[in-house]
Backbone as ProteinMPNN parsed JSONL, in Angstrom:
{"seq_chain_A": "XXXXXXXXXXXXXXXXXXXXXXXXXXXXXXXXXXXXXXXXXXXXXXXXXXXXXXXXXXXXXXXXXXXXXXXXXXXXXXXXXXXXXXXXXXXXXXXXXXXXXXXXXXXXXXXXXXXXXXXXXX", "coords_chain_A": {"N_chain_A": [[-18.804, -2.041, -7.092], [-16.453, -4.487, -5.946], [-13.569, -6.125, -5.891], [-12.911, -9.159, -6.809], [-12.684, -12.57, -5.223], [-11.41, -14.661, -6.231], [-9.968, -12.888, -8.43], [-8.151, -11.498, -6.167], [-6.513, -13.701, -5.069], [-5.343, -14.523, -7.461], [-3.564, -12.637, -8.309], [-2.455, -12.371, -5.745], [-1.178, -15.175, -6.324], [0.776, -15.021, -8.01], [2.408, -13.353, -7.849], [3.996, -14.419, -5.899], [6.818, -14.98, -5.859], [7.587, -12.537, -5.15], [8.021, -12.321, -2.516], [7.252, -12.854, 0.967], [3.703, -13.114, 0.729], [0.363, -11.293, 1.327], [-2.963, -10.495, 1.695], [-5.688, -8.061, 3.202], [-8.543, -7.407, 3.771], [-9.387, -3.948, 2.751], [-11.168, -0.676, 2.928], [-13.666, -1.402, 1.437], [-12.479, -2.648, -0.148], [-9.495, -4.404, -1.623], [-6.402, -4.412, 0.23], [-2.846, -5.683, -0.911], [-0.04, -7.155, 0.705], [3.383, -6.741, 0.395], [6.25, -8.585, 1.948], [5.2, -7.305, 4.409], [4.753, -5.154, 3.861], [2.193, -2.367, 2.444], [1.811, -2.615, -1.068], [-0.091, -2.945, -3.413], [-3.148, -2.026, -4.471], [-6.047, -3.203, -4.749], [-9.18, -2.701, -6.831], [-12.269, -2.822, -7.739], [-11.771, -5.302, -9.168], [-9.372, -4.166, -10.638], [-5.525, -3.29, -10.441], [-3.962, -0.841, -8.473], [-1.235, 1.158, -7.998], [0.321, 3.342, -6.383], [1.567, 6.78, -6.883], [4.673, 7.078, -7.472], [7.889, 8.491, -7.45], [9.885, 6.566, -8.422], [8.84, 4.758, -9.64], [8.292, 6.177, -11.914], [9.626, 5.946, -14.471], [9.024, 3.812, -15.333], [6.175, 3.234, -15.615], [5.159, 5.669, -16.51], [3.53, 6.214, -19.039], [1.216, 4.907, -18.107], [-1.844, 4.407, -17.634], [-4.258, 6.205, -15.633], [-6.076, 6.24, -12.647], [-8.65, 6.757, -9.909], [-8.992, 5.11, -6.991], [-10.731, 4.727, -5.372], [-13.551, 6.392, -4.012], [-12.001, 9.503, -2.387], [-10.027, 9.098, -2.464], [-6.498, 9.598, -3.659], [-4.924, 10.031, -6.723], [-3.826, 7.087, -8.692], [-1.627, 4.918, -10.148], [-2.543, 2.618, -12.878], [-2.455, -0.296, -12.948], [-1.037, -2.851, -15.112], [-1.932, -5.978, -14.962], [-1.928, -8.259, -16.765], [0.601, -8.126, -18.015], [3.057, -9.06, -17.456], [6.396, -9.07, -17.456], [6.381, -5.67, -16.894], [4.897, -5.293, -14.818], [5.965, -7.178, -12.383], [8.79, -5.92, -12.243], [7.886, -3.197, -11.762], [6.619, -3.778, -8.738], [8.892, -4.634, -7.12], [10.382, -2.637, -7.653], [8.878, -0.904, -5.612], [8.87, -2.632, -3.801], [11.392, -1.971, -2.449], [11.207, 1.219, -1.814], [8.92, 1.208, -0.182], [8.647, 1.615, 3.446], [7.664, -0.464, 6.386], [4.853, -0.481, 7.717], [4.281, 1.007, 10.727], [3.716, -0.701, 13.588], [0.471, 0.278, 15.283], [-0.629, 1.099, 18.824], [-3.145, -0.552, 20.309], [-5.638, 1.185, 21.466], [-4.146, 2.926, 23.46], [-4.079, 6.132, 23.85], [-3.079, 9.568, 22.999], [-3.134, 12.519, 24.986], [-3.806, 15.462, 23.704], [-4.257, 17.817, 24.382], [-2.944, 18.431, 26.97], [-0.406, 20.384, 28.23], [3.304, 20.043, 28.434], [4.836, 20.111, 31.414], [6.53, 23.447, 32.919], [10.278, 23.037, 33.32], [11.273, 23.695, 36.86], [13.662, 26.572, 38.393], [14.97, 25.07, 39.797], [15.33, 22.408, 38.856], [16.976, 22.572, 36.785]], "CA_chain_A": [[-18.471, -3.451, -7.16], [-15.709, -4.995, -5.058], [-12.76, -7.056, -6.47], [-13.458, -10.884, -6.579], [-12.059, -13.168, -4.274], [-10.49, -15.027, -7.044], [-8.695, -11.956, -8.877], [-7.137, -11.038, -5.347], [-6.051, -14.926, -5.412], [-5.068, -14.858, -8.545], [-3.033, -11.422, -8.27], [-1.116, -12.984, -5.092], [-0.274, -15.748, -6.916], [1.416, -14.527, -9.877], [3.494, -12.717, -6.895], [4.262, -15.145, -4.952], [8.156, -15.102, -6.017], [8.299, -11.774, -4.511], [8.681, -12.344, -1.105], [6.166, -13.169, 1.59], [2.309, -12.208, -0.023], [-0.85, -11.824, 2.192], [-3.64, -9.466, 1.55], [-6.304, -8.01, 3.914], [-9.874, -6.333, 3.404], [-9.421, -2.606, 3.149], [-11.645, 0.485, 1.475], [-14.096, -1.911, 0.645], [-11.703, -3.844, -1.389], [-8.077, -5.125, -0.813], [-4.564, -4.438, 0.111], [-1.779, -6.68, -1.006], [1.355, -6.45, 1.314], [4.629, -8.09, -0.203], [6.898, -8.683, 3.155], [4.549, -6.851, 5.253], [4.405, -3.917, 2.749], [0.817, -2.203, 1.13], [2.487, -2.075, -2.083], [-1.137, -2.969, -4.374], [-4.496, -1.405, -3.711], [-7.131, -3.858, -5.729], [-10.254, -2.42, -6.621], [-13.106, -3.834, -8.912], [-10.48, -6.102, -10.146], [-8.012, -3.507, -10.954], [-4.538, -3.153, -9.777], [-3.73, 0.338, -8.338], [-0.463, 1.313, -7.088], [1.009, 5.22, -5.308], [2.543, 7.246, -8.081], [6.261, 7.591, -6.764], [8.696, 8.989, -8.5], [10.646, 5.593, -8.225], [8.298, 4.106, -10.891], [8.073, 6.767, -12.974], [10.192, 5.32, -16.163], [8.481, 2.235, -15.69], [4.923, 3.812, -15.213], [4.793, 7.116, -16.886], [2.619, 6.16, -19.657], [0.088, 3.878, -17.446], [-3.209, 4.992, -17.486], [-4.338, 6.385, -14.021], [-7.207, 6.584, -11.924], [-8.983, 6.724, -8.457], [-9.86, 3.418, -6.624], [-11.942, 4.82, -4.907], [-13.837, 7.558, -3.585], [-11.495, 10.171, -1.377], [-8.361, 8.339, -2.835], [-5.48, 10.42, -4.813], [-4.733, 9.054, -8.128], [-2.503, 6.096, -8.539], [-1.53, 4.229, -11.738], [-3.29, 1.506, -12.736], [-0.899, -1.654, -13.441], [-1.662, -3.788, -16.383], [-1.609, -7.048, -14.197], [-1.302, -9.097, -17.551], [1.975, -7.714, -18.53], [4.044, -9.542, -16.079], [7.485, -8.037, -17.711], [6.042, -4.492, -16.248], [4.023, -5.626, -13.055], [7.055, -7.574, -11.328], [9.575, -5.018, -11.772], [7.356, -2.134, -10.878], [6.334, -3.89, -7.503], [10.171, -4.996, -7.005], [10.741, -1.559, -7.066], [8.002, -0.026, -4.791], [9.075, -2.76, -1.988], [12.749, -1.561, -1.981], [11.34, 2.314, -1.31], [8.323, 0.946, 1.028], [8.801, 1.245, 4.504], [7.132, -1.661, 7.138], [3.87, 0.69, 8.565], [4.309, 1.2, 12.359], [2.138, -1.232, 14.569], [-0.333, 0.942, 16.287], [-1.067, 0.044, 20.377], [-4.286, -0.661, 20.704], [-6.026, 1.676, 23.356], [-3.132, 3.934, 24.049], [-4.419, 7.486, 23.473], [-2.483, 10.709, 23.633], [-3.659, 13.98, 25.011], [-3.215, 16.608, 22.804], [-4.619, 19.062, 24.955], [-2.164, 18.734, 28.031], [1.067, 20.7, 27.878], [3.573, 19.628, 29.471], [4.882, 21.615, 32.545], [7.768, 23.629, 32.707], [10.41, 22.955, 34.526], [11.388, 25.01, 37.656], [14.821, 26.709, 38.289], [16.388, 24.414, 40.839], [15.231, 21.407, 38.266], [18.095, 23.002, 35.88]], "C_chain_A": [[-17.066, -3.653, -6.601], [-14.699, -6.145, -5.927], [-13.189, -8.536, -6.024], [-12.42, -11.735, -5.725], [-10.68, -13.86, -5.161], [-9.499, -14.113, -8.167], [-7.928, -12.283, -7.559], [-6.331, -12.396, -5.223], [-4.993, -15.0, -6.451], [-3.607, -13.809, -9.033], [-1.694, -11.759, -7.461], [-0.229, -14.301, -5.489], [0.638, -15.752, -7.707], [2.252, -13.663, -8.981], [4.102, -13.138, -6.344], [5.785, -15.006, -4.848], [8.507, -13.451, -5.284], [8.544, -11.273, -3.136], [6.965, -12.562, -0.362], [4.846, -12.277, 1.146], [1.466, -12.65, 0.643], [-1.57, -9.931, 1.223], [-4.612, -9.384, 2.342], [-7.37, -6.787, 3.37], [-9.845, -5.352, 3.738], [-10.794, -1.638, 2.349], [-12.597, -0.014, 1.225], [-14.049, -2.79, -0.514], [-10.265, -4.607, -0.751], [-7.015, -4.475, -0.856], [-3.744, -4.984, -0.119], [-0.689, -6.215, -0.444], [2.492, -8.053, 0.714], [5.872, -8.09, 1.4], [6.376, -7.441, 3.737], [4.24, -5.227, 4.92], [3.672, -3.813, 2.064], [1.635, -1.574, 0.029], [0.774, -2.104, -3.211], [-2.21, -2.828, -3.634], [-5.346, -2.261, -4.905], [-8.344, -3.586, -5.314], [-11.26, -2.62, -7.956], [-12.255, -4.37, -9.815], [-9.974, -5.242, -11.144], [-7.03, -3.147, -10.0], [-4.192, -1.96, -9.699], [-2.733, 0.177, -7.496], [0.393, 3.024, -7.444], [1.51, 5.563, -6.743], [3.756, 7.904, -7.139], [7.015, 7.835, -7.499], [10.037, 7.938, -9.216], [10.168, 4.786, -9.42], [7.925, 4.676, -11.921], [8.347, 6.555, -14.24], [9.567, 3.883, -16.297], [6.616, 2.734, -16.012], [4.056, 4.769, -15.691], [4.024, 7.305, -17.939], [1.001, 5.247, -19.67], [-1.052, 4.688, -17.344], [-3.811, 5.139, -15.315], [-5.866, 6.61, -13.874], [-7.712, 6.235, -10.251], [-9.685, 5.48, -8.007], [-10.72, 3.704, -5.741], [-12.583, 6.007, -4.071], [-13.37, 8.601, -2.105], [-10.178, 9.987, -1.467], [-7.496, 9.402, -3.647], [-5.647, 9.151, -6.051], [-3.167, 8.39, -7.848], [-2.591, 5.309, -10.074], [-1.998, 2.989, -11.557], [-2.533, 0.633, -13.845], [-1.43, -2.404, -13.983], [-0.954, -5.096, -15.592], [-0.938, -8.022, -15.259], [-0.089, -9.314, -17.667], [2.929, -8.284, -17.145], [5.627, -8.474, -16.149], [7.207, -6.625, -17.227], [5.369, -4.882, -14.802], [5.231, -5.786, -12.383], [8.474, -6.703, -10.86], [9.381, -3.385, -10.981], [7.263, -2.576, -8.782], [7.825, -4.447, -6.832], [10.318, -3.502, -6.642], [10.221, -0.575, -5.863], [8.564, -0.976, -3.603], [10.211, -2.177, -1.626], [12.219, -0.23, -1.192], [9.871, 2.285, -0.053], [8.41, 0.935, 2.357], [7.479, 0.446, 5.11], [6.086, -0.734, 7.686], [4.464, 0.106, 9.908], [3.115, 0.608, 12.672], [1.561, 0.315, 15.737], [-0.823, 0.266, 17.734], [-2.197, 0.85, 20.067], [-4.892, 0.387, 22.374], [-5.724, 3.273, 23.973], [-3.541, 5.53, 23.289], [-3.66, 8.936, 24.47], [-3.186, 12.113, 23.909], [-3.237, 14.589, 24.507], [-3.46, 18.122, 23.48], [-4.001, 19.662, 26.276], [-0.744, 19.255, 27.547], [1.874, 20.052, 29.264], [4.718, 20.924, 30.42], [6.267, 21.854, 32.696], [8.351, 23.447, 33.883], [11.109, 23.653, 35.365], [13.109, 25.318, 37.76], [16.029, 25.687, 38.811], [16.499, 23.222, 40.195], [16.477, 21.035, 37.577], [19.443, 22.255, 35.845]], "O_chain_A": [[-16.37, -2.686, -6.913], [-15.274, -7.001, -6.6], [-13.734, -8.846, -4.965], [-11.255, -11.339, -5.692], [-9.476, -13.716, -4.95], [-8.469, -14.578, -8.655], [-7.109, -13.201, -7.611], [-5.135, -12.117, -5.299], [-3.889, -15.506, -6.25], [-2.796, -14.142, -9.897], [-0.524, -11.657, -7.828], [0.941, -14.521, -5.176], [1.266, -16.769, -7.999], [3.054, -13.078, -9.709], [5.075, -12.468, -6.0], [6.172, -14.898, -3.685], [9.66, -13.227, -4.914], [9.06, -10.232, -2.731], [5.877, -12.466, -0.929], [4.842, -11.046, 1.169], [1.334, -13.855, 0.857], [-1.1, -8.961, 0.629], [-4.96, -10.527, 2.64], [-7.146, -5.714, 2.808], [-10.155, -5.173, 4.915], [-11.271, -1.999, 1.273], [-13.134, 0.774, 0.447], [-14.804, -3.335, -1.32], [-10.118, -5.192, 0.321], [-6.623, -3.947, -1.897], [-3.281, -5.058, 1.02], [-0.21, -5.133, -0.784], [2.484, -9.282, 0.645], [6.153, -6.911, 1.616], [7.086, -6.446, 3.589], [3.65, -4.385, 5.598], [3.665, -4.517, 1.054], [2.072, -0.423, 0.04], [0.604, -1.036, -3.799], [-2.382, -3.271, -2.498], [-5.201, -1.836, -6.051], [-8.823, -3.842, -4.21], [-10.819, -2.531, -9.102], [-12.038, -4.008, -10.971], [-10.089, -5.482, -12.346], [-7.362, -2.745, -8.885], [-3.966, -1.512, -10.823], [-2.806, -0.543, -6.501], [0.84, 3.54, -8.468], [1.8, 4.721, -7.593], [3.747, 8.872, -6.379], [6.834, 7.259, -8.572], [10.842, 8.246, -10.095], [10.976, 4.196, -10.138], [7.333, 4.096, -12.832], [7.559, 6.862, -15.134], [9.667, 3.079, -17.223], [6.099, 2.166, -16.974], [2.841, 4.891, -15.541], [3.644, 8.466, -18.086], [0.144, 5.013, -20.522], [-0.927, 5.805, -16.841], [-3.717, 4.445, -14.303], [-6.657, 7.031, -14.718], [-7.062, 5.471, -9.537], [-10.682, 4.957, -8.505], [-11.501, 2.843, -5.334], [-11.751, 6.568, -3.359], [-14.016, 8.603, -1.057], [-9.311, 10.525, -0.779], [-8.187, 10.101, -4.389], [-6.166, 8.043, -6.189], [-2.113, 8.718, -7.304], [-3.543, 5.242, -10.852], [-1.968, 2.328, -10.518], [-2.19, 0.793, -15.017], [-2.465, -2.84, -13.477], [0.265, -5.268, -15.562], [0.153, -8.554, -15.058], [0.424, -10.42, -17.497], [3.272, -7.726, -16.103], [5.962, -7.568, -15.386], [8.348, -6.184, -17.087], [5.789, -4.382, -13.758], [5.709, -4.817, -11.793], [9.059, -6.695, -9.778], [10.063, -2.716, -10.205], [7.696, -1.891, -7.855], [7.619, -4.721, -5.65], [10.37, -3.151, -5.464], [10.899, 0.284, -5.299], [8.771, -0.444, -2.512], [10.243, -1.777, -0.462], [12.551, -0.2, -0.007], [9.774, 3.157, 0.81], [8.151, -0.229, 2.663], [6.387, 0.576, 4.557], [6.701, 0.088, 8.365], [4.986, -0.997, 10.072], [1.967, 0.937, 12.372], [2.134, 1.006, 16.579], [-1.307, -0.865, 17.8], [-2.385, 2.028, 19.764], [-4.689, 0.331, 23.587], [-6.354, 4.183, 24.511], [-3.162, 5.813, 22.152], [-3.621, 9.254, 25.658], [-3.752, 12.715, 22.998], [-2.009, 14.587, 24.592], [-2.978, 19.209, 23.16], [-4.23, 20.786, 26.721], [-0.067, 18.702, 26.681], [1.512, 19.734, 30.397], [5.138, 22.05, 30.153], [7.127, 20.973, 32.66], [7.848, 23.511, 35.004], [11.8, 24.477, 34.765], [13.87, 24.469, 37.295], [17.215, 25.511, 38.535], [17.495, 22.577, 40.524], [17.025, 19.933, 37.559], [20.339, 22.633, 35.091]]}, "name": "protein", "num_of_chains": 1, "seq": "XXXXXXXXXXXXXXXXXXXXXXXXXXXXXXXXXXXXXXXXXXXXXXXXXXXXXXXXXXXXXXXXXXXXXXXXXXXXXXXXXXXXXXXXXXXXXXXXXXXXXXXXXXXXXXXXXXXXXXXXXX"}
């Protein structure tokens, strides 16, 4: 079963204060990026987010599990609890980096070396 349209709604709203919030269909479920950062993985309307060592005192007694099949384990964030949600995901965007756009298309050979070069090149 697949998170509901209205959790993931309902999830970015209650975020909204922390900086630009979009989410996009991943996994079979969703990603939430807070300024262009997958900081929340929502899956059958539960909130899963990375175990980093950054949220560990906030985190370390959260109940964990896999969102989904092939996934590591990630802690699973008691959405209610706002006082714990907002500062956990406060903290995960600070140590988030922006993913790298991928070009479309552009494929590298892995199988060409490249050629050495000759003495007079030097």
């Amino acid at each position: 079963m697949s998170s509901t349209r209205e959790f993931v709604e309902y999830v970015c709203e209650t975020i909204r204060e922390e900086g630009a919030i979009r989410y996009r269909k991943m996994f079979g479920d969703y990603m939430v990026y807070v300024n262009d950062k997958p900081l929340l993985l929502l899956c059958d309307n539960t909130v899963y987010v990375k175990i980093l060592p950054c949220i560990e005192n906030l985190m370390g007694d959260a109940e964990r599990g896999i969102p989904y099949p092939g996934a590591k384990e990630h802690y699973m964030l008691d959405f209610e609890n706002r006082e714990l949600a907002l500062p956990v995901i406060a903290q995960l965007e600070e140590v988030t980096p922006v993913p790298r756009k991928r070009q479309r298309g552009a494929r590298i050979s892995r199988t060409s070396k490249p050629t050495p070069r000759s003495q007079t090149e030097r």
